[in-house]
mmCIF file of C-alpha atoms and ligand atoms in Angstrom:
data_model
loop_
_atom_site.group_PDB
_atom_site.id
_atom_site.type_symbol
_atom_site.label_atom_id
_atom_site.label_comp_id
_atom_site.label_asym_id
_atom_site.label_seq_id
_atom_site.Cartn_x
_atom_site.Cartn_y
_atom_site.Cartn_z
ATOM 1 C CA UNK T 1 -0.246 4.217 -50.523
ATOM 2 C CA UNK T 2 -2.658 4.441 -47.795
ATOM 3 C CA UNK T 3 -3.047 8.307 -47.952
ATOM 4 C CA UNK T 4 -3.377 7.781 -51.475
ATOM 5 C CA UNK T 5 -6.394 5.330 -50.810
ATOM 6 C CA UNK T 6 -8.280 7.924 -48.503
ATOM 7 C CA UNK T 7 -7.922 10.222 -50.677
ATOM 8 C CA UNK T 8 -9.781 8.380 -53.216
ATOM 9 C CA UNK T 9 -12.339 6.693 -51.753
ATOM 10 C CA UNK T 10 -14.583 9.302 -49.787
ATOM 11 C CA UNK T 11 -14.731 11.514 -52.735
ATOM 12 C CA UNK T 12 -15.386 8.852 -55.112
ATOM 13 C CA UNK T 13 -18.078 7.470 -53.487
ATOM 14 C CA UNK T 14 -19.385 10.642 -52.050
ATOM 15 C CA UNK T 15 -19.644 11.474 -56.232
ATOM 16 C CA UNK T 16 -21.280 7.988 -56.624
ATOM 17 C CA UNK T 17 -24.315 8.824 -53.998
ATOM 18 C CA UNK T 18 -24.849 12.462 -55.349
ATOM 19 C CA UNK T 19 -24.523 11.608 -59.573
ATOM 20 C CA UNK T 20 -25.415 7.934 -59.775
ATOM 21 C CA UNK T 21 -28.481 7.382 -62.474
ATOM 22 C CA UNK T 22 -31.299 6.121 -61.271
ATOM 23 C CA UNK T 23 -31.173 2.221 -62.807
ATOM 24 C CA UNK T 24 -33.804 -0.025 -61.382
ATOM 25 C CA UNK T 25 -30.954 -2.533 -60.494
ATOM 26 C CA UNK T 26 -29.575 0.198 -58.158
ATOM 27 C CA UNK T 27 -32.879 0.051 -56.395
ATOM 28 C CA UNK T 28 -32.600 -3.753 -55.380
ATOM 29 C CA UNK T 29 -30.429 -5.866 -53.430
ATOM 30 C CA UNK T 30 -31.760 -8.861 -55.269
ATOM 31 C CA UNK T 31 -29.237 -10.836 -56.148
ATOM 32 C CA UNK T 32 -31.258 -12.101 -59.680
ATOM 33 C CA UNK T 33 -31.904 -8.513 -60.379
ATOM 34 C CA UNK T 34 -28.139 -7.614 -60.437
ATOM 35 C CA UNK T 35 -27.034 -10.753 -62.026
ATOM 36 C CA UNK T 36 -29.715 -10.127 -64.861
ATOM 37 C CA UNK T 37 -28.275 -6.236 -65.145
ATOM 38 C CA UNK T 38 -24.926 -6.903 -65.456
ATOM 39 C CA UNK T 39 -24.922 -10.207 -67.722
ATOM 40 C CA UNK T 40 -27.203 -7.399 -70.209
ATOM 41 C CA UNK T 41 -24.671 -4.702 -69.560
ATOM 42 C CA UNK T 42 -21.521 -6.698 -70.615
ATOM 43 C CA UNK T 43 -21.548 -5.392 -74.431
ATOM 44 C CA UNK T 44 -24.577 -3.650 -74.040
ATOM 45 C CA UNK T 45 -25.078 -0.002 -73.070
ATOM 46 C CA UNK T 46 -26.729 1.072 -70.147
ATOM 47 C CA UNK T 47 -29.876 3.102 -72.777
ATOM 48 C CA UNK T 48 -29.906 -0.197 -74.775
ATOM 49 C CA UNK T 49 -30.266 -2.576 -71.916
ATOM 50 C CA UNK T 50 -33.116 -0.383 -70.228
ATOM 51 C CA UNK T 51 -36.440 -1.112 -71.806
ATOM 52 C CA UNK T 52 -35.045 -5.204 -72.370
ATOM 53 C CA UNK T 53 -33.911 -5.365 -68.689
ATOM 54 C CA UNK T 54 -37.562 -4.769 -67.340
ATOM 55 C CA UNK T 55 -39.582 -6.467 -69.750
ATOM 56 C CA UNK T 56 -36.982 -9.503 -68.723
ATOM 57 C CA UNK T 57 -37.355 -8.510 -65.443
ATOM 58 C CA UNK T 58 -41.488 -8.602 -65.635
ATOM 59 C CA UNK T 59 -41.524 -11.965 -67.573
ATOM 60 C CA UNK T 60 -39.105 -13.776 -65.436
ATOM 61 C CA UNK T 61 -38.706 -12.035 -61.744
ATOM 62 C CA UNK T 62 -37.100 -14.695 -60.483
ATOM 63 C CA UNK T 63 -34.423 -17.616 -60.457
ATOM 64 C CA UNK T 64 -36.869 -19.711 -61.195
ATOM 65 C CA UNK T 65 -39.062 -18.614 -63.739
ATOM 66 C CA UNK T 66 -36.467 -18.450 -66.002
ATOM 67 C CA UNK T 67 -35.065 -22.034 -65.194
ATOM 68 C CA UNK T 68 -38.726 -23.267 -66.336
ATOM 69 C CA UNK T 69 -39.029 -21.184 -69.203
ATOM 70 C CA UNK T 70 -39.138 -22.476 -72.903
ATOM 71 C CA UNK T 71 -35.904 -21.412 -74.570
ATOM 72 C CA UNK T 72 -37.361 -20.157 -77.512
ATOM 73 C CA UNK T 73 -39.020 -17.777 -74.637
ATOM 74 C CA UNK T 74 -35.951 -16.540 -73.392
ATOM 75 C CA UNK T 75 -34.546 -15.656 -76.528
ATOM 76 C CA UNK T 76 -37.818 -13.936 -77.649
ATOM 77 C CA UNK T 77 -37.188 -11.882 -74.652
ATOM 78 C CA UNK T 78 -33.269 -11.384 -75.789
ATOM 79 C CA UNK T 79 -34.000 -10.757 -79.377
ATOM 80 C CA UNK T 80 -31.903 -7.577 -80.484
ATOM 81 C CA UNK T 81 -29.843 -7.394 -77.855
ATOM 82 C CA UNK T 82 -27.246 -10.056 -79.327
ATOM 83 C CA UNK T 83 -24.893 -11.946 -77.451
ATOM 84 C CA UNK T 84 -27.399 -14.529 -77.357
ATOM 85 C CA UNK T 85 -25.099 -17.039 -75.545
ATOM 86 C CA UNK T 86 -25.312 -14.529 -72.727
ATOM 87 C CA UNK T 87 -28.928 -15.458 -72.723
ATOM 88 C CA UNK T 88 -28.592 -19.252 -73.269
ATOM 89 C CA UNK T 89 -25.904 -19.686 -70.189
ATOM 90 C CA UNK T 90 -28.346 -17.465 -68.262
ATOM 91 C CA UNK T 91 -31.139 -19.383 -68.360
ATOM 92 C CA UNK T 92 -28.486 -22.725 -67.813
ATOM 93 C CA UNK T 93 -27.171 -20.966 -64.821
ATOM 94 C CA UNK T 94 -30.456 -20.162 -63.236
ATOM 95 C CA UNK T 95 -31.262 -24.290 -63.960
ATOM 96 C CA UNK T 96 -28.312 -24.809 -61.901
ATOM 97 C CA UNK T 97 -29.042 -22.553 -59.363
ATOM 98 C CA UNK T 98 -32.633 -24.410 -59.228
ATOM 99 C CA UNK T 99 -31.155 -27.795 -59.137
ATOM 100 C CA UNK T 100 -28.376 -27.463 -56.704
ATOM 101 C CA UNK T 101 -29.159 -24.319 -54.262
ATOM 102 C CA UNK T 102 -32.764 -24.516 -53.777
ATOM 103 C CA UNK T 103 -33.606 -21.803 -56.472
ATOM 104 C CA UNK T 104 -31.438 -19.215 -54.335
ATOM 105 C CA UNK T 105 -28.585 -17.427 -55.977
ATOM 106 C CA UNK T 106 -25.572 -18.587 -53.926
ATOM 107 C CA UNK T 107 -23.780 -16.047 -51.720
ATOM 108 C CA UNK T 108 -20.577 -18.389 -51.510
ATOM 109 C CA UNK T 109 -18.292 -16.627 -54.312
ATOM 110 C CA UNK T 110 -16.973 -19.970 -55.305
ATOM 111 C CA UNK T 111 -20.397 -21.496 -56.076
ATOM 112 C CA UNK T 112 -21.903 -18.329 -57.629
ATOM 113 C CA UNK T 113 -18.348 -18.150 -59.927
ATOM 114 C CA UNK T 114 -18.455 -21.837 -60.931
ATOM 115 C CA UNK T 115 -22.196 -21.121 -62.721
ATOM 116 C CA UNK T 116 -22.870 -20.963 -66.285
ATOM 117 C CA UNK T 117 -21.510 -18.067 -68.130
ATOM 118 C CA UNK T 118 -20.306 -16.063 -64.926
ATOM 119 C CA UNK T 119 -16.670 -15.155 -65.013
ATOM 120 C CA UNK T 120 -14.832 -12.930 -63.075
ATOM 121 C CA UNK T 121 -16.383 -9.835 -63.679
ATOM 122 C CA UNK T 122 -20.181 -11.299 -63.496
ATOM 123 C CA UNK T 123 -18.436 -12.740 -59.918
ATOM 124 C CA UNK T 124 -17.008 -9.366 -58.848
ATOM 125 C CA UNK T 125 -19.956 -7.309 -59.977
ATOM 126 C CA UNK T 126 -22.798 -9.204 -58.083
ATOM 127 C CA UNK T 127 -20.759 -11.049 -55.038
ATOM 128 C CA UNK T 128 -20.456 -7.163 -54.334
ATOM 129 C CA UNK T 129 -22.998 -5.431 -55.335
ATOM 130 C CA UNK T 130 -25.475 -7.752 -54.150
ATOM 131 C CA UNK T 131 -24.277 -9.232 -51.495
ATOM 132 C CA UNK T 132 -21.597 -6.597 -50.366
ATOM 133 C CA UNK T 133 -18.186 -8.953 -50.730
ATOM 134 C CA UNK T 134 -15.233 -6.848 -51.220
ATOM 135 C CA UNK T 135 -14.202 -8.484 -54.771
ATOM 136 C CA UNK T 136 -13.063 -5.349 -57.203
ATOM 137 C CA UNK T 137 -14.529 -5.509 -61.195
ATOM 138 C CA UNK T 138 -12.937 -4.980 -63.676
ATOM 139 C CA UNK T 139 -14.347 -4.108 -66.855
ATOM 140 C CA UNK T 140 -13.089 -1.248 -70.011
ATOM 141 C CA UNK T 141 -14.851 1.768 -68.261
ATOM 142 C CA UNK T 142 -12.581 0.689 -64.869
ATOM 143 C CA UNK T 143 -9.475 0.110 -66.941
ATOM 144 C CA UNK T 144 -9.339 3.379 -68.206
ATOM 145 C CA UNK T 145 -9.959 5.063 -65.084
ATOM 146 C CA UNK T 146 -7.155 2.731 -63.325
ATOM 147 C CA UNK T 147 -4.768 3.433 -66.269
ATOM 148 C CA UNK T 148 -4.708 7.105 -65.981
ATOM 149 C CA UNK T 149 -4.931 7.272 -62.787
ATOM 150 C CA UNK T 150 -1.529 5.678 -62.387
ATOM 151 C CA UNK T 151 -0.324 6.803 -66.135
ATOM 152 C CA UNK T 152 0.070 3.190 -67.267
ATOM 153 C CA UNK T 153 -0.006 2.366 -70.925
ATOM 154 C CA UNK T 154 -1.505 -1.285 -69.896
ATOM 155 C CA UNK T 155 -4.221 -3.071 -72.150
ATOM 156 C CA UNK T 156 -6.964 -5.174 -70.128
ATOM 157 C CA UNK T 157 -7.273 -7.118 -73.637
ATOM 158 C CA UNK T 158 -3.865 -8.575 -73.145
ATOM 159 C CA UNK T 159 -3.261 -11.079 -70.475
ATOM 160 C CA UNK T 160 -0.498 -9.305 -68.747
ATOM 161 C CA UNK T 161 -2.225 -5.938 -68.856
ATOM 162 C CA UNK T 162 -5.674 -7.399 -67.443
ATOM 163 C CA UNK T 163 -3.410 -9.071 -64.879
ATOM 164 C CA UNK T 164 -1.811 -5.852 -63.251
ATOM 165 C CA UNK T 165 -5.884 -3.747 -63.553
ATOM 166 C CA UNK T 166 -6.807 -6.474 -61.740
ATOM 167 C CA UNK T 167 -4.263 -5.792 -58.674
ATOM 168 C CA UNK T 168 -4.940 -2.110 -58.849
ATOM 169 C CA UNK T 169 -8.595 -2.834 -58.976
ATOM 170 C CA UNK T 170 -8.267 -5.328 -56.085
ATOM 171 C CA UNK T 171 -5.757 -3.030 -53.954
ATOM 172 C CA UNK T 172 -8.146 -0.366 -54.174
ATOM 173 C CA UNK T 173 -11.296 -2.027 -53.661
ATOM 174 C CA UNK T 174 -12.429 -1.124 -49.992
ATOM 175 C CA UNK T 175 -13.823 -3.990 -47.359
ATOM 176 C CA UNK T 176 -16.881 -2.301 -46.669
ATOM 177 C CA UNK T 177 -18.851 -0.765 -49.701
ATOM 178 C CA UNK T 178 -17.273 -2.609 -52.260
ATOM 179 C CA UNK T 179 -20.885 -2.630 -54.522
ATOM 180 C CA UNK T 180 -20.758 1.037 -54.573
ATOM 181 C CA UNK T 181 -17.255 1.714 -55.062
ATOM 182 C CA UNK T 182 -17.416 -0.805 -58.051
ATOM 183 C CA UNK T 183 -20.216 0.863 -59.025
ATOM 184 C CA UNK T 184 -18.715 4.761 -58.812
ATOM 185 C CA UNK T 185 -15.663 3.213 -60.784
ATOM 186 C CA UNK T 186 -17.639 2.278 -63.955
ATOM 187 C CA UNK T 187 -20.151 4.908 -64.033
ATOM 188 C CA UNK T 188 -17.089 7.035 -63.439
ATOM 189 C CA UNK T 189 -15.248 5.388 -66.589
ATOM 190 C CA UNK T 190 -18.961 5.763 -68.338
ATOM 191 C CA UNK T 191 -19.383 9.436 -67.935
ATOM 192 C CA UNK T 192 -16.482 11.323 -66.746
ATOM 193 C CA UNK T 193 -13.575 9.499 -67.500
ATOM 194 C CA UNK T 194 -14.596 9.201 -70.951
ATOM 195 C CA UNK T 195 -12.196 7.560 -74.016
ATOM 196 C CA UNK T 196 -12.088 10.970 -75.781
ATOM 197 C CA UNK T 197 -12.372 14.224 -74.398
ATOM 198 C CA UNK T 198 -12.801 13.191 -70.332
ATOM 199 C CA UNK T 199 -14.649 15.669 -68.072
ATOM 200 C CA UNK T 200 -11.249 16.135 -65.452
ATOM 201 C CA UNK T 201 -12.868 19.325 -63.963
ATOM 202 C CA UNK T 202 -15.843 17.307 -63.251
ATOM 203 C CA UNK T 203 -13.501 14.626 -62.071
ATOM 204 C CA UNK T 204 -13.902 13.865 -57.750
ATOM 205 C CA UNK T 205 -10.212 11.566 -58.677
ATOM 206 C CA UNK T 206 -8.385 14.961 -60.351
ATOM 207 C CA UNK T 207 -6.365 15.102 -57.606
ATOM 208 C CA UNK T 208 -4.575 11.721 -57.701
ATOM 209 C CA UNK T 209 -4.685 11.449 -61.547
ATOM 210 C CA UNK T 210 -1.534 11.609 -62.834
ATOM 211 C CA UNK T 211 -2.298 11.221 -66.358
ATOM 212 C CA UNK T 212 -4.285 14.297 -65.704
ATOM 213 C CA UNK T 213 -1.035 16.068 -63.680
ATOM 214 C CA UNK T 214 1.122 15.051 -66.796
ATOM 215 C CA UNK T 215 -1.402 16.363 -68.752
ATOM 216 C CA UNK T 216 -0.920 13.411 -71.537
ATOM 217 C CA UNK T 217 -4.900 12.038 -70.375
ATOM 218 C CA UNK T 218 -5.230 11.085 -73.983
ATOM 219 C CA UNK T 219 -2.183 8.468 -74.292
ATOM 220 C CA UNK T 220 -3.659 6.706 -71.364
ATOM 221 C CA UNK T 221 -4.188 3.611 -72.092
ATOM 222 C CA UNK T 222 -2.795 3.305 -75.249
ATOM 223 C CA UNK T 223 -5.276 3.183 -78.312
ATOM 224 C CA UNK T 224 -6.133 -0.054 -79.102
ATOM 225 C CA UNK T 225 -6.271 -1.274 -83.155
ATOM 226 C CA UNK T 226 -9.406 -1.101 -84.561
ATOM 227 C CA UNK T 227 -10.511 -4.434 -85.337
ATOM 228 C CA UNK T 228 -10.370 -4.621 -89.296
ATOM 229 C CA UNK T 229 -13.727 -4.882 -90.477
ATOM 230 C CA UNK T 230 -14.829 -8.453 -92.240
ATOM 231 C CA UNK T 231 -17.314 -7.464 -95.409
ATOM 232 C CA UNK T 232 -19.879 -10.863 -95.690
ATOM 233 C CA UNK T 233 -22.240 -10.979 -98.712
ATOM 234 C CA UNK T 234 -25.264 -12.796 -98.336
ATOM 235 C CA UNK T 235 -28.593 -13.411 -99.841
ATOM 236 C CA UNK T 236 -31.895 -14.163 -98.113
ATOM 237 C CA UNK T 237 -35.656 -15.033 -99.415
ATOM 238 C CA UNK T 238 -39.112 -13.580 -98.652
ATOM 239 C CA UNK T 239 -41.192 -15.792 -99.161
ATOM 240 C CA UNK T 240 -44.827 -14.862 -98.003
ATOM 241 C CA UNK T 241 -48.291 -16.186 -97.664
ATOM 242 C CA UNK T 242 -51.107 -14.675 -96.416
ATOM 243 C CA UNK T 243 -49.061 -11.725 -94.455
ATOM 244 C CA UNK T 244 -46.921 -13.807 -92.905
ATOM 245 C CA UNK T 245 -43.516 -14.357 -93.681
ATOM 246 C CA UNK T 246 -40.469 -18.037 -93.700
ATOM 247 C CA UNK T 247 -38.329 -17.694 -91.423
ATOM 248 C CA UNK T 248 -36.062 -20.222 -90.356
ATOM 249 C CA UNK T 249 -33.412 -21.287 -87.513
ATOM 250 C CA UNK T 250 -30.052 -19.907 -88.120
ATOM 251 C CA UNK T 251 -26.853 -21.985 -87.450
ATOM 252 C CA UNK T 252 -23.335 -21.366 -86.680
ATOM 253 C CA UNK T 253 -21.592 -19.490 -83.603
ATOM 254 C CA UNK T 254 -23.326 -16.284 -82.638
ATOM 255 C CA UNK T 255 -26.778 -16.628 -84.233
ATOM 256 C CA UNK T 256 -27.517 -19.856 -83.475
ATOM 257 C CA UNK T 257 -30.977 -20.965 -83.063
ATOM 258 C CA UNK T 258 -32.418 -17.159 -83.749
ATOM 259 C CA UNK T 259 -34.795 -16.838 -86.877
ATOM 260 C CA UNK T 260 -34.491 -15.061 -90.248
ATOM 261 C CA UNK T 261 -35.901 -15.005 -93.386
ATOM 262 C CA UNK T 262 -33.866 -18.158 -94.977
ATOM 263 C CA UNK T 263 -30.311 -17.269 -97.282
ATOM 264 C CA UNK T 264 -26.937 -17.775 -97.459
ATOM 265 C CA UNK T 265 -23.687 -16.373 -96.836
ATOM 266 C CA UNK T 266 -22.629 -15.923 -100.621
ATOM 267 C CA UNK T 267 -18.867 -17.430 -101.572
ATOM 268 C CA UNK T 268 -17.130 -18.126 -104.784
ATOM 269 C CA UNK T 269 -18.265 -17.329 -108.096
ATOM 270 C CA UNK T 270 -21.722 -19.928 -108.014
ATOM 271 C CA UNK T 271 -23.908 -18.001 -108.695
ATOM 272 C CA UNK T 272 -26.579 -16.347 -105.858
ATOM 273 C CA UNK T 273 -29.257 -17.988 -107.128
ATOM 274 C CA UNK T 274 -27.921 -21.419 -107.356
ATOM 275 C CA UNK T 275 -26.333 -20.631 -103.949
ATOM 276 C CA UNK T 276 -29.651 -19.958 -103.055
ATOM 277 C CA UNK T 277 -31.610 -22.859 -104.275
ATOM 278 C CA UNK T 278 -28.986 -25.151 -102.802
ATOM 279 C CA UNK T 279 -29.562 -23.690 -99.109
ATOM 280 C CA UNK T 280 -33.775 -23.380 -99.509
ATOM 281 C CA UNK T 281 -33.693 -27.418 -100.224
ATOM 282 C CA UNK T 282 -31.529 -28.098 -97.756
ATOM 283 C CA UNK T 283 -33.936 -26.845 -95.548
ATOM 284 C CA UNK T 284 -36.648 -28.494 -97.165
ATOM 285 C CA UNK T 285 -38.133 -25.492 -99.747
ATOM 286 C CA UNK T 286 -38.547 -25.625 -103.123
ATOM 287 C CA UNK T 287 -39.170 -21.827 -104.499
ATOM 288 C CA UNK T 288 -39.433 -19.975 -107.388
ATOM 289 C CA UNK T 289 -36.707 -17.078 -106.737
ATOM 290 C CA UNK T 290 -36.311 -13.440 -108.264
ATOM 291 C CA UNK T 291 -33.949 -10.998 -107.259
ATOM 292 C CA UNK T 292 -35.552 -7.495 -106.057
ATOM 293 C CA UNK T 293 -32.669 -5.820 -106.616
ATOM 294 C CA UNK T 294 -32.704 -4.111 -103.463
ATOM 295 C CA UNK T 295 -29.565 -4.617 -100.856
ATOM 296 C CA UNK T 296 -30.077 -4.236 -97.307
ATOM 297 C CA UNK T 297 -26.568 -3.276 -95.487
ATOM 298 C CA UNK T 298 -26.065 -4.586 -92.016
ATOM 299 C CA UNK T 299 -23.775 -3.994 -89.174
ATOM 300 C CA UNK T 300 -22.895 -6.554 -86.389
ATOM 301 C CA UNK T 301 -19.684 -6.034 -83.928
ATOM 302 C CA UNK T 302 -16.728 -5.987 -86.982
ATOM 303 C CA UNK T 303 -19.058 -7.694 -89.708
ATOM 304 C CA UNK T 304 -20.307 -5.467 -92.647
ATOM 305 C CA UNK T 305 -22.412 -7.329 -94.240
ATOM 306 C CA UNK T 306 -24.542 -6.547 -97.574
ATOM 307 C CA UNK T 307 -27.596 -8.496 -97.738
ATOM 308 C CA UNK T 308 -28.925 -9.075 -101.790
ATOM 309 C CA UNK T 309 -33.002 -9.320 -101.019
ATOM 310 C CA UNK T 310 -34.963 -12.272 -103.041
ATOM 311 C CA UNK T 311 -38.207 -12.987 -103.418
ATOM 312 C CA UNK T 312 -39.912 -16.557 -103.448
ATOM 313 C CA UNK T 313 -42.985 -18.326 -104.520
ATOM 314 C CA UNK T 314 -42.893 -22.195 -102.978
ATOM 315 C CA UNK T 315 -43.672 -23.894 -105.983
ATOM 316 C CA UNK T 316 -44.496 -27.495 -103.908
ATOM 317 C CA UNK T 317 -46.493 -27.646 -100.581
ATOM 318 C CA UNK T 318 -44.296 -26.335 -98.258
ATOM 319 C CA UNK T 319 -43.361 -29.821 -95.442
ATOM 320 C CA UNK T 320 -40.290 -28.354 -93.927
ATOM 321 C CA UNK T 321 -39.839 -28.985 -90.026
ATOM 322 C CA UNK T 322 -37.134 -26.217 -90.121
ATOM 323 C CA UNK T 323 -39.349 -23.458 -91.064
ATOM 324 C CA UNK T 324 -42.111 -21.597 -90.509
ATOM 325 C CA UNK T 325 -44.167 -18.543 -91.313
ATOM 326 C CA UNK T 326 -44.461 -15.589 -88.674
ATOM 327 C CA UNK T 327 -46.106 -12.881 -88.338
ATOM 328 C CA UNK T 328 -43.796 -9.839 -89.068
ATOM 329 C CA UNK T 329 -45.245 -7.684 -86.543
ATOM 330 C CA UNK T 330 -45.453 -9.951 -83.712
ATOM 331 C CA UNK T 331 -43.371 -13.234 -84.446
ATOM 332 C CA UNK T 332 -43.398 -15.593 -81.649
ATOM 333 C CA UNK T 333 -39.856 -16.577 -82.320
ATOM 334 C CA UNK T 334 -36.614 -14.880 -81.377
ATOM 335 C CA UNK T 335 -35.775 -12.935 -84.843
ATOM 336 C CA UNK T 336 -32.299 -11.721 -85.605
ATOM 337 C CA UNK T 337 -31.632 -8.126 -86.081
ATOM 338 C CA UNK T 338 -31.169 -8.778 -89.445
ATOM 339 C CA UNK T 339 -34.506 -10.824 -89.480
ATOM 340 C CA UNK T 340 -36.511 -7.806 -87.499
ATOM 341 C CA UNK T 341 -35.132 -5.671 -90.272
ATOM 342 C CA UNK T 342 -36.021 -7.631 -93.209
ATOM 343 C CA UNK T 343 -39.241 -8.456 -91.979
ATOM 344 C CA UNK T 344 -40.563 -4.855 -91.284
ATOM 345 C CA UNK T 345 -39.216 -2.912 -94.413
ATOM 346 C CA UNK T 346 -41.652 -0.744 -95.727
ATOM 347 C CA UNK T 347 -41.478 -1.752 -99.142
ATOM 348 C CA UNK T 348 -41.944 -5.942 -98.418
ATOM 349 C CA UNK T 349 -45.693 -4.587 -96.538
ATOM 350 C CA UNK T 350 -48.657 -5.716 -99.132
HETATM 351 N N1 ADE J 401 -21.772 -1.362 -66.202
HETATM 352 C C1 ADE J 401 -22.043 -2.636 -65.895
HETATM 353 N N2 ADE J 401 -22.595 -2.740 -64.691
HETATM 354 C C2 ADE J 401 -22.684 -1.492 -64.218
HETATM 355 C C3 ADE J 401 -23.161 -0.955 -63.018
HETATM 356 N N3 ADE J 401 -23.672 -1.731 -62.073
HETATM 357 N N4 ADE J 401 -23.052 0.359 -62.851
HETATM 358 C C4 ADE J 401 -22.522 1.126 -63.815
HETATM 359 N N5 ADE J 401 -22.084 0.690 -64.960
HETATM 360 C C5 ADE J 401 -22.157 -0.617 -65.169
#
C-alpha cells in the first residue's frame, strides 16, 4: 500500500504544478475566495463559473459584504447560474460567520462544517485548500479517477458506493499538501480522466491504474441511468409598457424568489387561457391575453419544458405588490433563465 501511495503522489502533484489552469481561486489563500469558488463549482463548470465568480468576487470581496447585502442583490449577482439555494445558504452562512466568528471564516473544521449549506465536500475542499487540513474531497471528477484506479464498479450516488470513495479518497489524501492533491485529483478527473474517451497516455497515474492495465477503462464506474427526462408545459405573459416588461416572483423549490414574466405550469385539459387568467389575478393582474403562437423550448437539469408565449394588455390600473415592470436589458431583479430569455427575444423588442 505504501509503495503504491509514493508512487502516486509525486507524480500527481508534480502534474498538478506543471498543467494546473490558471483560476483566480488558485491564486489566493483566502479562505472566502475558495469557499465562494467551490460553492459556484458544485454543478457548475469551471468556463461557466468564471466571468460570475469575479463579478461576485468584485461586488462582495469579503465575509462581510455579503452578510450585509440585500438578498435580492445576491441573487442578481447569481442570476443564470441556478442552484440558487447555493446562493441563499451562502449569503446565510457568511451571516453566521459575521455573527458568531467575528466576520472570519473559521479554521476549526467542525465550525466551518456546521455552516449553512457546507457539507462534506464544501468542508474537504476549503479546510484544505485554504487552510491546508489534510481532509480528502470527494466529488464525480474524483470518483471516477478513484474507481479506475482500483477497477471498482462503485457509484458515489449510492450510499454504500460514496462510503468506500470516501476511504480511498481519505487513505490517499497526504498530511501535507492536501489542497493541491485535492486539487490535482479533480482537475485530473476534469481533463484527463475524462467519462468517455480518457487521455491514459497523458495520464501521470497510468502506472497504478488498473482499469487502464485491464484495459476495460470504459466499464469503470459503471454507467449510471440517465435520469428520464420530465416534459412541463407552461404558459407565460408579456405584458409591456413603455419598454419595460411584468415580471413577477416565482414560487416553489428551485426558483423561488427569482423573477419571470408571470404564467403557469399548464395541467389538465382547462384551457391555457383560463389557466392563465386564474394565475395573473392571483397575483393581482387583470389582462387582456392573446396567444402569439410562438413556443419557446427550455432546458433545466432533467426538465424539458415548452413554454406557449402570451401577450397582455392590463385592462385595470395595474396595484399588484407582487409585480413589477423591469427593464429587459438591465432588470434590477434576479431573472430566471427562462425570464432572461423571454425578456430579450428579438421578436418581443418594439
Ligand atoms: N472543481 C471544484 N473545485 C475545483 C478545484 N478547486 N479545482 C479543480 N476542479 C474543481
Amino acid at each position: 500500500m505504501k509503495s503504491d501511495l509514493s508512487r502516486m503522489r509525486r507524480p500527481l502533484l508534480n502534474w498538478y504544478r506543471r498543467n494546473a489552469r490558471d483560476l483566480p481561486w488558485r491564486r489566493t489563500r483566502d479562505p472566502w475566495a475558495i469557499w465562494v469558488s467551490e460553492i459556484m463549482l458544485q454543478q457548475t463548470r469551471v468556463e461557466t463559473a468564471l466571468p460570475y465568480y469575479l463579478k461576485f468576487m468584485k461586488q462582495f470581496p469579503t465575509v462581510t459584504t455579503l452578510a450585509r447585502a440585500r438578498e435580492d442583490d445576491v441573487l442578481a449577482a447569481w442570476a443564470g447560474l441556478g442552484y440558487y439555494r447555493r446562493a441563499r445558504q451562502l449569503q446565510a452562512a457568511a451571516r453566521e460567520v459575521v455573527r458568531e466568528h467575528a466576520g472570519r471564516v473559521p479554521r476549526d473544521p467542525d465550525a466551518f462544517g456546521a455552516l449553512a449549506g457546507v457539507g462534506p465536500y464544501t468542508k474537504a475542499a476549503v479546510q484544505s485548500i485554504a487552510f491546508g487540513a489534510p481532509f480528502a474531497v470527494l466529488d464525480g471528477n474524483v470518483a471516477r479517477v478513484l474507481c479506475r484506479l482500483r477497477a471498482l464498479r462503485l457509484s458515489v450516488r449510492t450510499p454504500s458506493g460514496a462510503k468506500t470513495l470516501q476511504k480511498l479518497a481519505d487513505a490517499l489524501v497526504p498530511m501535507r499538501n492536501a489542497g493541491d492533491w485535492n486539487q490535482a485529483m479533480m482537475e485530473l478527473g476534469a481533463t484527463v480522466c475524462l467519462p468517455r474517451a480518457p487521455r491514459c497516455d497523458e495520464c501521470p497515474l497510468r502506472r497504478s491504474c488498473r482499469a487502464l492495465a485491464l484495459g476495460r477503462l470504459e466499464e469503470f464506474p459503471p454507467v449510471a441511468a440517465r435520469r428520464s427526462v420530465v416534459r412541463v408545459r407552461r404558459a407565460v405573459v408579456l405584458i409591456e409598457s413603455r419598454g419595460r416588461v411584468l415580471v413577477a416572483q416565482r414560487k416553489g423549490a428551485h426558483l423561488d424568489g427569482l423573477w419571470e414574466p408571470p404564467g403557469v405550469e399548464l395541467r389538465g385539459r382547462t384551457s391555457v387561457r383560463a389557466q392563465l387568467d386564474a394565475a395573473l389575478r392571483k397575483l393581482g393582474i387583470h389582462a387582456k391575453l392573446e396567444p402569439t403562437g410562438e413556443i419557446v423550448k427550455h432546458t433545466i437539469t432533467h426538465h424539458a419544458i415548452e413554454v406557449e408565449v402570451w401577450r397582455g394588455k392590463i385592462r385595470r390600473k395595474l396595484i399588484s405588490l407582487q409585480a413589477r415592470y423591469e427593464s429587459r436589458v438591465s432588470p434590477r431583479v434576479a431573472l430566471t433563465a427562462l425570464g432572461q430569455r423571454l425578456m430579450l427575444r428579438r421578436r418581443a423588442l418594439p
